[in-house]
CSV table of C-alpha atoms and ligand atoms in Angstrom, one decimal:
chain,number,residue,atom,x,y,z
A,1,MET,CA,121.8,127.4,86.2
A,2,THR,CA,125.5,127.2,85.6
A,3,GLU,CA,126.5,124.2,87.7
A,4,GLN,CA,126.2,120.6,86.5
A,5,ARG,CA,122.7,119.1,86.9
A,6,ILE,CA,122.3,116.5,89.6
A,7,TYR,CA,120.2,113.4,88.8
A,8,LEU,CA,118.6,111.9,91.9
A,9,ASP,CA,115.8,109.9,90.3
A,10,SER,CA,117.3,106.5,89.4
A,11,ALA,CA,114.1,104.7,90.6
A,12,ALA,CA,112.4,106.4,87.6
A,13,SER,CA,115.0,105.6,85.1
A,14,THR,CA,118.8,105.4,84.5
A,15,PRO,CA,121.2,106.3,81.7
A,16,VAL,CA,122.1,103.5,79.3
A,17,ALA,CA,125.7,102.4,80.1
A,18,ASP,CA,128.3,102.8,77.4
A,19,GLU,CA,129.1,99.1,77.4
A,20,VAL,CA,125.4,98.4,76.8
A,21,ILE,CA,125.2,100.9,73.9
A,22,GLN,CA,128.3,99.3,72.3
A,23,GLU,CA,126.7,95.8,72.4
A,24,MET,CA,123.4,97.1,71.0
A,25,ILE,CA,124.8,99.0,68.0
A,26,PRO,CA,125.6,96.0,65.8
A,27,TYR,CA,121.9,94.8,66.2
A,28,LEU,CA,120.7,98.2,65.1
A,29,LYS,CA,123.0,98.2,62.0
A,30,GLN,CA,124.6,95.2,60.5
A,31,GLN,CA,122.9,92.4,62.5
A,32,PHE,CA,119.4,93.7,62.0
A,33,GLY,CA,117.8,90.4,61.1
A,34,ASN,CA,114.5,89.0,62.3
A,35,PRO,CA,115.2,86.1,64.7
A,36,SER,CA,112.4,84.1,63.0
A,37,SER,CA,114.4,84.1,59.7
A,38,ILE,CA,116.3,81.0,58.9
A,39,HIS,CA,119.2,82.7,57.1
A,40,TYR,CA,122.5,84.1,58.6
A,41,PHE,CA,120.9,87.4,59.7
A,42,GLY,CA,118.1,85.6,61.6
A,43,ARG,CA,120.5,83.1,63.2
A,44,GLU,CA,122.7,85.9,64.4
A,45,ALA,CA,119.8,87.7,66.0
A,46,THR,CA,118.6,84.4,67.6
A,47,ARG,CA,122.1,83.8,69.0
A,48,ALA,CA,122.2,87.3,70.5
A,49,ILE,CA,118.8,86.7,72.2
A,50,GLN,CA,120.0,83.4,73.6
A,51,LEU,CA,123.1,85.1,75.2
A,52,ALA,CA,120.9,87.8,76.6
A,53,ARG,CA,118.5,85.3,78.1
A,54,LYS,CA,121.4,83.5,79.8
A,55,ARG,CA,122.6,86.8,81.3
A,56,VAL,CA,119.2,87.9,82.5
A,57,ALA,CA,118.6,84.4,84.0
A,58,GLY,CA,122.0,84.7,85.7
A,59,LEU,CA,121.1,88.0,87.5
A,60,VAL,CA,118.2,86.4,89.2
A,61,GLY,CA,119.6,82.9,89.7
A,62,ALA,CA,117.2,81.2,87.3
A,63,ALA,CA,118.4,77.6,86.6
A,64,LYS,CA,117.5,77.6,82.9
A,65,PRO,CA,117.6,80.5,80.4
A,66,GLN,CA,114.3,79.3,79.0
A,67,GLU,CA,112.7,80.4,82.2
A,68,ILE,CA,113.1,84.0,81.0
A,69,THR,CA,110.4,85.5,78.7
A,70,PHE,CA,111.3,88.9,77.2
A,71,THR,CA,108.6,91.5,77.3
A,72,SER,CA,108.2,95.2,76.5
A,73,GLY,CA,109.1,96.1,80.1
A,74,GLY,CA,108.1,95.7,83.7
A,75,THR,CA,104.5,96.7,83.1
A,76,GLU,CA,104.0,93.9,80.5
A,77,ALA,CA,105.8,91.4,82.7
A,78,ASP,CA,103.5,92.2,85.6
A,79,ASN,CA,100.4,92.0,83.4
A,80,LEU,CA,101.5,88.6,81.9
A,81,ALA,CA,102.2,87.2,85.4
A,82,ILE,CA,98.9,88.2,86.9
A,83,LYS,CA,96.5,87.8,84.0
A,84,GLY,CA,98.3,84.8,82.5
A,85,THR,CA,98.3,82.9,85.8
A,86,ALA,CA,94.7,83.8,86.8
A,87,ASP,CA,93.4,82.9,83.3
A,88,TYR,CA,95.2,79.5,83.3
A,89,ALA,CA,94.3,78.6,86.9
A,90,ARG,CA,90.6,79.3,86.3
A,91,SER,CA,90.6,77.5,82.9
A,92,LYS,CA,91.8,74.3,84.8
A,93,ASP,CA,89.7,74.8,87.9
A,94,PRO,CA,86.8,77.3,87.9
A,95,SER,CA,87.0,77.6,91.7
A,96,LYS,CA,90.5,79.1,91.5
A,97,ASN,CA,89.3,82.6,91.0
A,98,HIS,CA,91.0,84.6,93.8
A,99,VAL,CA,94.1,86.7,93.7
A,100,ILE,CA,95.9,88.4,96.6
A,101,THR,CA,98.1,91.5,96.2
A,102,SER,CA,98.9,94.6,98.4
A,103,TYR,CA,97.7,98.2,98.4
A,104,ILE,CA,101.3,99.4,97.8
A,105,GLU,CA,102.0,97.7,94.5
A,106,HIS,CA,102.9,99.6,91.4
A,107,ASP,CA,100.0,100.4,89.1
A,108,ALA,CA,101.4,97.8,86.7
A,109,VAL,CA,100.2,95.2,89.3
A,110,LEU,CA,97.2,97.1,90.7
A,111,GLU,CA,95.5,97.8,87.4
A,112,PRO,CA,95.6,94.2,86.0
A,113,CYS,CA,94.2,93.1,89.3
A,114,ARG,CA,91.4,95.6,89.0
A,115,ASP,CA,90.8,94.3,85.5
A,116,LEU,CA,90.6,90.8,86.9
A,117,GLU,CA,87.8,92.0,89.2
A,118,ARG,CA,86.0,93.3,86.1
A,119,LEU,CA,86.4,89.7,84.7
A,120,GLY,CA,84.7,88.2,87.7
A,121,TYR,CA,87.7,87.2,89.8
A,122,SER,CA,87.9,88.3,93.5
A,123,VAL,CA,90.9,90.3,94.6
A,124,THR,CA,92.1,90.9,98.1
A,125,PHE,CA,94.4,93.9,98.7
A,126,LEU,CA,96.5,93.5,101.8
A,127,PRO,CA,97.3,96.4,104.1
A,128,VAL,CA,100.8,97.3,105.1
A,129,THR,CA,102.5,98.6,108.3
A,130,GLN,CA,103.5,102.2,108.7
A,131,GLU,CA,106.9,101.2,107.3
A,132,GLY,CA,105.3,99.8,104.2
A,133,LEU,CA,105.7,96.1,105.1
A,134,VAL,CA,103.1,93.4,104.3
A,135,ARG,CA,102.5,91.3,107.4
A,136,PRO,CA,102.9,87.5,106.8
A,137,GLU,CA,99.9,86.9,109.2
A,138,ASP,CA,97.7,89.1,107.0
A,139,LEU,CA,98.5,86.9,104.0
A,140,LYS,CA,97.8,83.8,106.1
A,141,GLY,CA,94.4,85.2,107.0
A,142,ALA,CA,93.5,86.2,103.5
A,143,ILE,CA,94.5,83.1,101.6
A,144,THR,CA,91.8,80.5,100.8
A,145,PRO,CA,91.6,77.3,98.8
A,146,SER,CA,90.4,79.4,95.8
A,147,THR,CA,93.5,81.6,95.8
A,148,ALA,CA,95.3,81.1,92.5
A,149,LEU,CA,98.0,83.7,92.9
A,150,VAL,CA,99.7,86.0,95.4
A,151,SER,CA,101.5,89.0,94.0
A,152,ILE,CA,103.7,91.1,96.4
A,153,MET,CA,106.4,93.4,95.2
A,154,HIS,CA,110.0,92.7,96.2
A,155,ALA,CA,111.0,96.4,96.9
A,156,ASN,CA,108.7,99.4,96.8
A,157,ASN,CA,109.4,102.0,94.2
A,158,GLU,CA,108.4,105.0,96.4
A,159,VAL,CA,109.6,104.2,99.9
A,160,GLY,CA,112.1,101.4,99.1
A,161,THR,CA,110.8,99.0,101.6
A,162,ILE,CA,111.9,95.4,101.0
A,163,GLN,CA,109.2,92.8,101.6
A,164,PRO,CA,109.8,89.4,103.3
A,165,VAL,CA,109.3,87.7,99.9
A,166,LYS,CA,110.7,84.3,100.9
A,167,GLU,CA,108.3,84.0,103.8
A,168,LEU,CA,105.3,85.2,101.8
A,169,ALA,CA,106.1,82.8,99.0
A,170,ARG,CA,106.2,79.9,101.4
A,171,ILE,CA,102.8,80.9,102.9
A,172,ALA,CA,101.3,81.0,99.4
A,173,HIS,CA,102.7,77.6,98.5
A,174,ASP,CA,101.6,76.0,101.7
A,175,ALA,CA,98.1,77.0,100.8
A,176,GLY,CA,98.4,75.8,97.2
A,177,ALA,CA,98.7,79.2,95.5
A,178,LEU,CA,101.4,80.5,93.2
A,179,PHE,CA,103.6,83.4,94.0
A,180,HIS,CA,104.7,86.4,91.8
A,181,THR,CA,106.9,89.2,92.8
A,182,ASP,CA,107.5,92.5,91.0
A,183,ALA,CA,111.2,92.9,91.3
A,184,VAL,CA,111.5,95.8,88.9
A,185,GLN,CA,113.1,98.0,91.6
A,186,ALA,CA,115.0,95.1,93.3
A,187,ALA,CA,116.7,93.1,90.6
A,188,GLY,CA,120.2,94.4,90.0
A,189,LYS,CA,120.1,96.6,93.2
A,190,MET,CA,120.1,93.8,95.8
A,191,PRO,CA,120.7,90.1,95.6
A,192,VAL,CA,117.7,88.4,94.0
A,193,ASP,CA,117.6,84.6,93.6
A,194,VAL,CA,114.4,83.1,92.4
A,195,ARG,CA,115.3,79.6,93.8
A,196,ASP,CA,116.3,80.9,97.2
A,197,LEU,CA,113.2,83.1,97.3
A,198,GLY,CA,111.0,80.2,96.1
A,199,VAL,CA,109.0,82.4,93.7
A,200,ASP,CA,107.2,81.1,90.7
A,201,LEU,CA,107.2,84.3,88.7
A,202,LEU,CA,109.3,87.4,88.9
A,203,SER,CA,109.2,90.7,86.8
A,204,MET,CA,112.2,92.8,85.8
A,205,SER,CA,112.8,95.9,83.8
A,206,SER,CA,115.9,97.0,81.8
A,207,HIS,CA,115.8,100.8,82.2
A,208,LYS,CA,116.1,100.7,86.0
A,209,ILE,CA,119.6,99.2,85.7
A,210,ASN,CA,121.3,101.1,82.9
A,211,GLY,CA,119.7,99.2,80.1
A,212,PRO,CA,117.5,100.6,77.4
A,213,LYS,CA,113.8,101.5,77.9
A,214,GLY,CA,111.0,99.3,76.5
A,215,VAL,CA,112.4,95.9,77.4
A,216,GLY,CA,111.9,93.7,80.5
A,217,ALA,CA,111.4,90.1,81.4
A,218,LEU,CA,109.2,87.7,83.3
A,219,TYR,CA,110.8,84.7,85.0
A,220,ILE,CA,108.4,81.8,84.8
A,221,ARG,CA,109.5,78.8,86.8
A,222,ASP,CA,110.3,75.7,84.6
A,223,GLY,CA,107.2,73.6,84.2
A,224,LEU,CA,104.7,76.3,85.2
A,225,GLU,CA,102.0,76.9,82.7
A,226,ILE,CA,100.3,80.3,82.2
A,227,MET,CA,98.3,81.8,79.4
A,228,PRO,CA,99.9,84.4,77.1
A,229,ILE,CA,98.3,87.8,76.9
A,230,ILE,CA,99.6,88.7,73.5
A,231,HIS,CA,98.8,86.3,70.7
A,232,GLY,CA,100.4,86.1,67.3
A,233,GLY,CA,103.4,84.5,65.7
A,234,GLY,CA,104.4,82.5,68.7
A,235,GLN,CA,107.7,84.1,69.6
A,236,GLU,CA,109.2,83.6,73.1
A,237,SER,CA,107.9,80.0,73.2
A,238,ALA,CA,104.4,81.4,72.3
A,239,MET,CA,104.4,83.3,75.7
A,240,ARG,CA,104.9,86.7,74.1
A,241,SER,CA,104.2,87.0,70.4
A,242,GLY,CA,105.7,89.8,68.3
A,243,THR,CA,109.0,90.2,66.6
A,244,GLU,CA,111.6,90.5,69.3
A,245,ASN,CA,113.2,93.8,70.3
A,246,VAL,CA,116.6,92.4,69.5
A,247,PRO,CA,118.8,95.5,70.2
A,248,GLY,CA,116.8,96.2,73.4
A,249,ILE,CA,117.1,92.5,74.6
A,250,VAL,CA,120.8,92.5,73.8
A,251,GLY,CA,121.2,95.8,75.9
A,252,PHE,CA,119.1,94.4,78.7
A,253,GLY,CA,121.3,91.3,78.8
A,254,LYS,CA,124.5,93.3,79.0
A,255,ALA,CA,122.9,95.6,81.7
A,256,CYS,CA,122.1,92.5,83.8
A,257,GLU,CA,125.7,91.2,83.4
A,258,LEU,CA,127.1,94.6,84.5
A,259,ALA,CA,124.6,94.9,87.4
A,260,GLY,CA,125.4,91.4,88.7
A,261,GLY,CA,129.2,92.0,88.5
A,262,ARG,CA,129.1,95.3,90.4
A,263,LEU,CA,126.4,94.3,93.0
A,264,PRO,CA,128.4,94.2,96.2
A,265,GLU,CA,130.2,97.4,95.3
A,266,TYR,CA,127.0,99.0,94.3
A,267,GLN,CA,125.2,98.2,97.5
A,268,ARG,CA,128.2,99.3,99.7
A,269,GLN,CA,128.8,102.6,97.8
A,270,VAL,CA,125.2,103.6,97.2
A,271,SER,CA,123.9,102.8,100.7
A,272,ALA,CA,126.8,104.6,102.3
A,273,LEU,CA,126.0,107.7,100.2
A,274,ARG,CA,122.3,107.4,101.0
A,275,ASP,CA,123.0,107.2,104.8
A,276,TYR,CA,125.2,110.2,104.5
A,277,LEU,CA,122.4,112.1,102.8
A,278,ILE,CA,119.7,110.9,105.3
A,279,GLU,CA,121.8,111.9,108.2
A,280,LYS,CA,122.6,115.4,106.7
A,281,VAL,CA,118.9,116.0,105.8
A,282,LEU,CA,117.6,115.0,109.2
A,283,SER,CA,120.2,117.0,111.1
A,284,GLU,CA,120.2,120.2,108.9
A,285,ILE,CA,116.5,120.5,108.0
A,286,PRO,CA,114.1,121.0,110.9
A,287,HIS,CA,110.7,119.2,110.8
A,288,SER,CA,112.0,116.6,108.3
A,289,ARG,CA,111.4,112.9,108.7
A,290,LEU,CA,112.6,109.7,106.9
A,291,ASN,CA,109.8,107.5,105.7
A,292,GLY,CA,109.9,103.7,105.2
A,293,SER,CA,112.0,101.2,106.9
A,294,LYS,CA,115.4,102.0,108.4
A,295,THR,CA,116.7,98.5,107.9
A,296,ASN,CA,114.7,96.7,105.2
A,297,ARG,CA,115.4,99.4,102.6
A,298,LEU,CA,116.7,99.4,99.0
A,299,ALA,CA,120.3,100.8,98.8
A,300,PRO,CA,119.5,103.8,96.5
A,301,ASN,CA,116.2,104.9,98.3
A,302,ALA,CA,115.7,107.9,100.6
A,303,HIS,CA,112.2,109.1,101.2
A,304,PHE,CA,111.4,112.1,103.3
A,305,THR,CA,108.5,114.2,104.5
A,306,PHE,CA,109.2,117.9,104.9
A,307,PHE,CA,106.4,119.2,107.0
A,308,GLY,CA,104.7,122.4,105.9
A,309,VAL,CA,105.7,122.2,102.3
A,310,ASN,CA,104.2,120.8,99.1
A,311,GLY,CA,106.4,118.1,97.5
A,312,GLU,CA,105.6,119.1,94.0
A,313,ASP,CA,106.6,122.8,94.7
A,314,LEU,CA,109.8,121.3,96.2
A,315,ILE,CA,110.5,119.3,93.0
A,316,ILE,CA,109.9,122.4,90.8
A,317,LYS,CA,112.2,124.6,93.0
A,318,LEU,CA,114.9,121.9,93.1
A,319,ASP,CA,114.7,121.6,89.3
A,320,GLU,CA,115.3,125.3,89.0
A,321,ASP,CA,118.5,124.6,91.0
A,322,GLY,CA,119.5,121.8,88.6
A,323,ILE,CA,118.5,119.0,90.9
A,324,ALA,CA,116.1,116.2,89.7
A,325,ALA,CA,114.2,114.4,92.4
A,326,SER,CA,110.6,113.0,92.6
A,327,THR,CA,107.6,112.8,94.8
A,328,GLY,CA,107.3,109.1,94.1
A,329,SER,CA,106.2,107.1,91.2
A,330,ALA,CA,106.8,108.9,87.9
A,331,CYS,CA,103.5,107.5,86.6
A,332,SER,CA,101.3,108.6,89.6
A,333,VAL,CA,102.8,112.1,89.4
A,334,LYS,CA,101.4,112.5,85.9
A,335,LYS,CA,98.0,111.3,87.2
A,336,GLN,CA,98.3,114.1,89.9
A,337,LYS,CA,96.8,111.9,92.6
A,338,PRO,CA,98.1,111.5,96.1
A,339,SER,CA,100.4,108.5,96.5
A,340,HIS,CA,98.4,105.4,97.2
A,341,VAL,CA,101.5,103.9,98.8
A,342,LEU,CA,101.8,106.6,101.5
A,343,LYS,CA,98.0,106.5,102.0
A,344,ALA,CA,98.2,102.7,102.6
A,345,MET,CA,101.0,103.4,105.1
A,346,GLY,CA,98.6,105.5,107.1
A,347,PHE,CA,100.1,108.9,106.2
A,348,SER,CA,98.0,112.1,106.7
A,349,TYR,CA,97.3,114.4,103.8
A,350,GLU,CA,100.0,116.8,105.1
A,351,GLU,CA,102.6,114.0,105.4
A,352,ILE,CA,101.8,112.8,101.9
A,353,THR,CA,102.0,116.3,100.2
A,354,GLY,CA,105.3,117.1,101.9
A,355,SER,CA,107.0,114.0,100.6
A,356,LEU,CA,110.1,113.7,98.4
A,357,ARG,CA,111.9,110.7,97.0
A,358,ILE,CA,115.6,110.8,96.3
A,359,SER,CA,117.0,107.7,94.5
A,360,LEU,CA,120.7,107.5,94.1
A,361,SER,CA,123.1,105.7,91.8
A,362,MET,CA,126.8,105.0,91.6
A,363,GLN,CA,127.3,108.1,89.5
A,364,ASN,CA,126.3,110.3,92.5
A,365,THR,CA,128.9,111.9,94.7
A,366,LYS,CA,129.2,113.2,98.3
A,367,GLU,CA,129.6,116.7,96.8
A,368,GLU,CA,126.3,116.3,95.1
A,369,MET,CA,124.7,115.3,98.4
A,370,ASP,CA,126.1,118.4,100.0
A,371,ARG,CA,124.8,120.6,97.3
A,372,THR,CA,121.5,118.9,97.4
A,373,VAL,CA,121.0,119.3,101.1
A,374,SER,CA,122.1,122.9,101.0
A,375,ALA,CA,119.6,123.6,98.2
A,376,LEU,CA,116.9,121.6,99.9
A,377,ALA,CA,117.3,123.5,103.2
A,378,GLY,CA,117.0,126.8,101.3
A,379,VAL,CA,114.0,125.7,99.3
A,380,VAL,CA,112.2,124.2,102.3
A,381,LYS,CA,112.7,127.3,104.3
A,382,GLU,CA,111.4,129.5,101.4
A,383,LEU,CA,108.3,127.4,100.8
A,384,ARG,CA,107.5,127.3,104.5
A,385,SER,CA,107.7,131.0,104.7
A,386,LEU,CA,104.9,131.1,102.1
A,387,SER,CA,102.9,128.2,103.5
A,388,PRO,CA,99.7,128.4,105.7
A,389,PHE,CA,101.7,126.2,108.1
A,390,LYS,CA,104.3,129.0,108.4
A,391,SER,CA,103.7,129.6,112.1
A,392,LYS,CA,104.2,125.9,112.9
A,393,TYR,CA,107.3,125.1,110.9
A,394,TYR,CA,109.1,128.3,109.8
A,395,THR,CA,112.2,129.0,111.8
B,1,PLP,C1,107.9,98.5,91.0
B,1,PLP,C2,107.7,98.8,89.6
B,1,PLP,N1,106.9,97.9,88.8
B,1,PLP,C3,106.7,98.1,87.5
B,1,PLP,C4,107.2,99.2,86.9
B,1,PLP,C5,107.0,99.4,85.4
B,1,PLP,O1,108.2,99.1,84.7
B,1,PLP,P1,108.3,99.6,83.2
B,1,PLP,O2,108.6,101.1,83.3
B,1,PLP,O3,109.5,98.8,82.6
B,1,PLP,O4,107.1,99.3,82.4
B,1,PLP,C6,108.0,100.2,87.6
B,1,PLP,C7,108.5,101.4,87.0
B,1,PLP,O5,108.6,102.4,87.6
B,1,PLP,C8,108.2,99.9,89.0
B,1,PLP,O6,108.9,100.8,89.7
């Protein structure tokens, strides 16, 4: 491996931007104070968090910075939204014990929902279309007077499908339920405006948009009450106790500012590169297919099935060629289970095993796409020659 490595897994994580690192450094060194302290060092840390809160609020159009609660990442934001809302709703009205989500959510939503079932709530998991879209009429059919919360992700982390969040939120509200969206993949990669969408809660994560890992946020609409899930010293208006991750929060704030500033250029550049890649893959690699929606799709996402190969073998071979891609969610790969997202989209076992996610960034180039497609074509051909499906797909 002499050539430069190519990183095509921005949906899993991204490098921390230089400007972000520069803003973080003082809060790791000189300005190391605890924001709860009254003295100068504490006040400086508090001031930095306030600025970050403003910047994060700005990225998603929140009217007030106080509507942003910092968390340890997208996973905690999702847990807080789901468990905090369900707990509060049932404490006020025991009949409010129903939550609706979809089969294609990230585990950070699915697992807290399953935990709610263990705690006696009922949870409805909505199906999706073959493109990975939740049908508004399915939500209408599932919602009842006991529904406390509907949680549907903004953009899917595997196939990049963008959900009709505005319409789904309206349906939830018309039926007296609250609406949460996991916007971990969407915020910073497409316009996201909490007021325009009409959502009550929205989750974000820093490391998907060139911020540091281990920090995220939950937007909680002003006036909405939910229960905290972490109890202690009362930080973050008692919504998330624990000494704040000041350098991380500062970095996240800067990452949001950068992402907001470059958004139109990001969308234009990254989606053009993605379309170039898709066109080249489909025309140069036989028996390949694009998965997900052609139109309602996140700019960086391309998701394929290569019939007759195993996606994990593909990743390993590409890695040997210096190319980093993924079969889908980094977390589900570790669990070694077939993608629940593709299963819900009605894919066969063969379609699921042959799948590959490529997620781009502004750092990627056309030359990298050319090198990737040429490597992919070779690897797919080689794997097909070894596969039991050889006669069907090997050319
Ligand atoms: C849609 C979605 N939700 C939640 C998460 C979890 O975010 P974090 O890694 O910040 O915990 C991810 C991460 O991959 C994601 O893609």
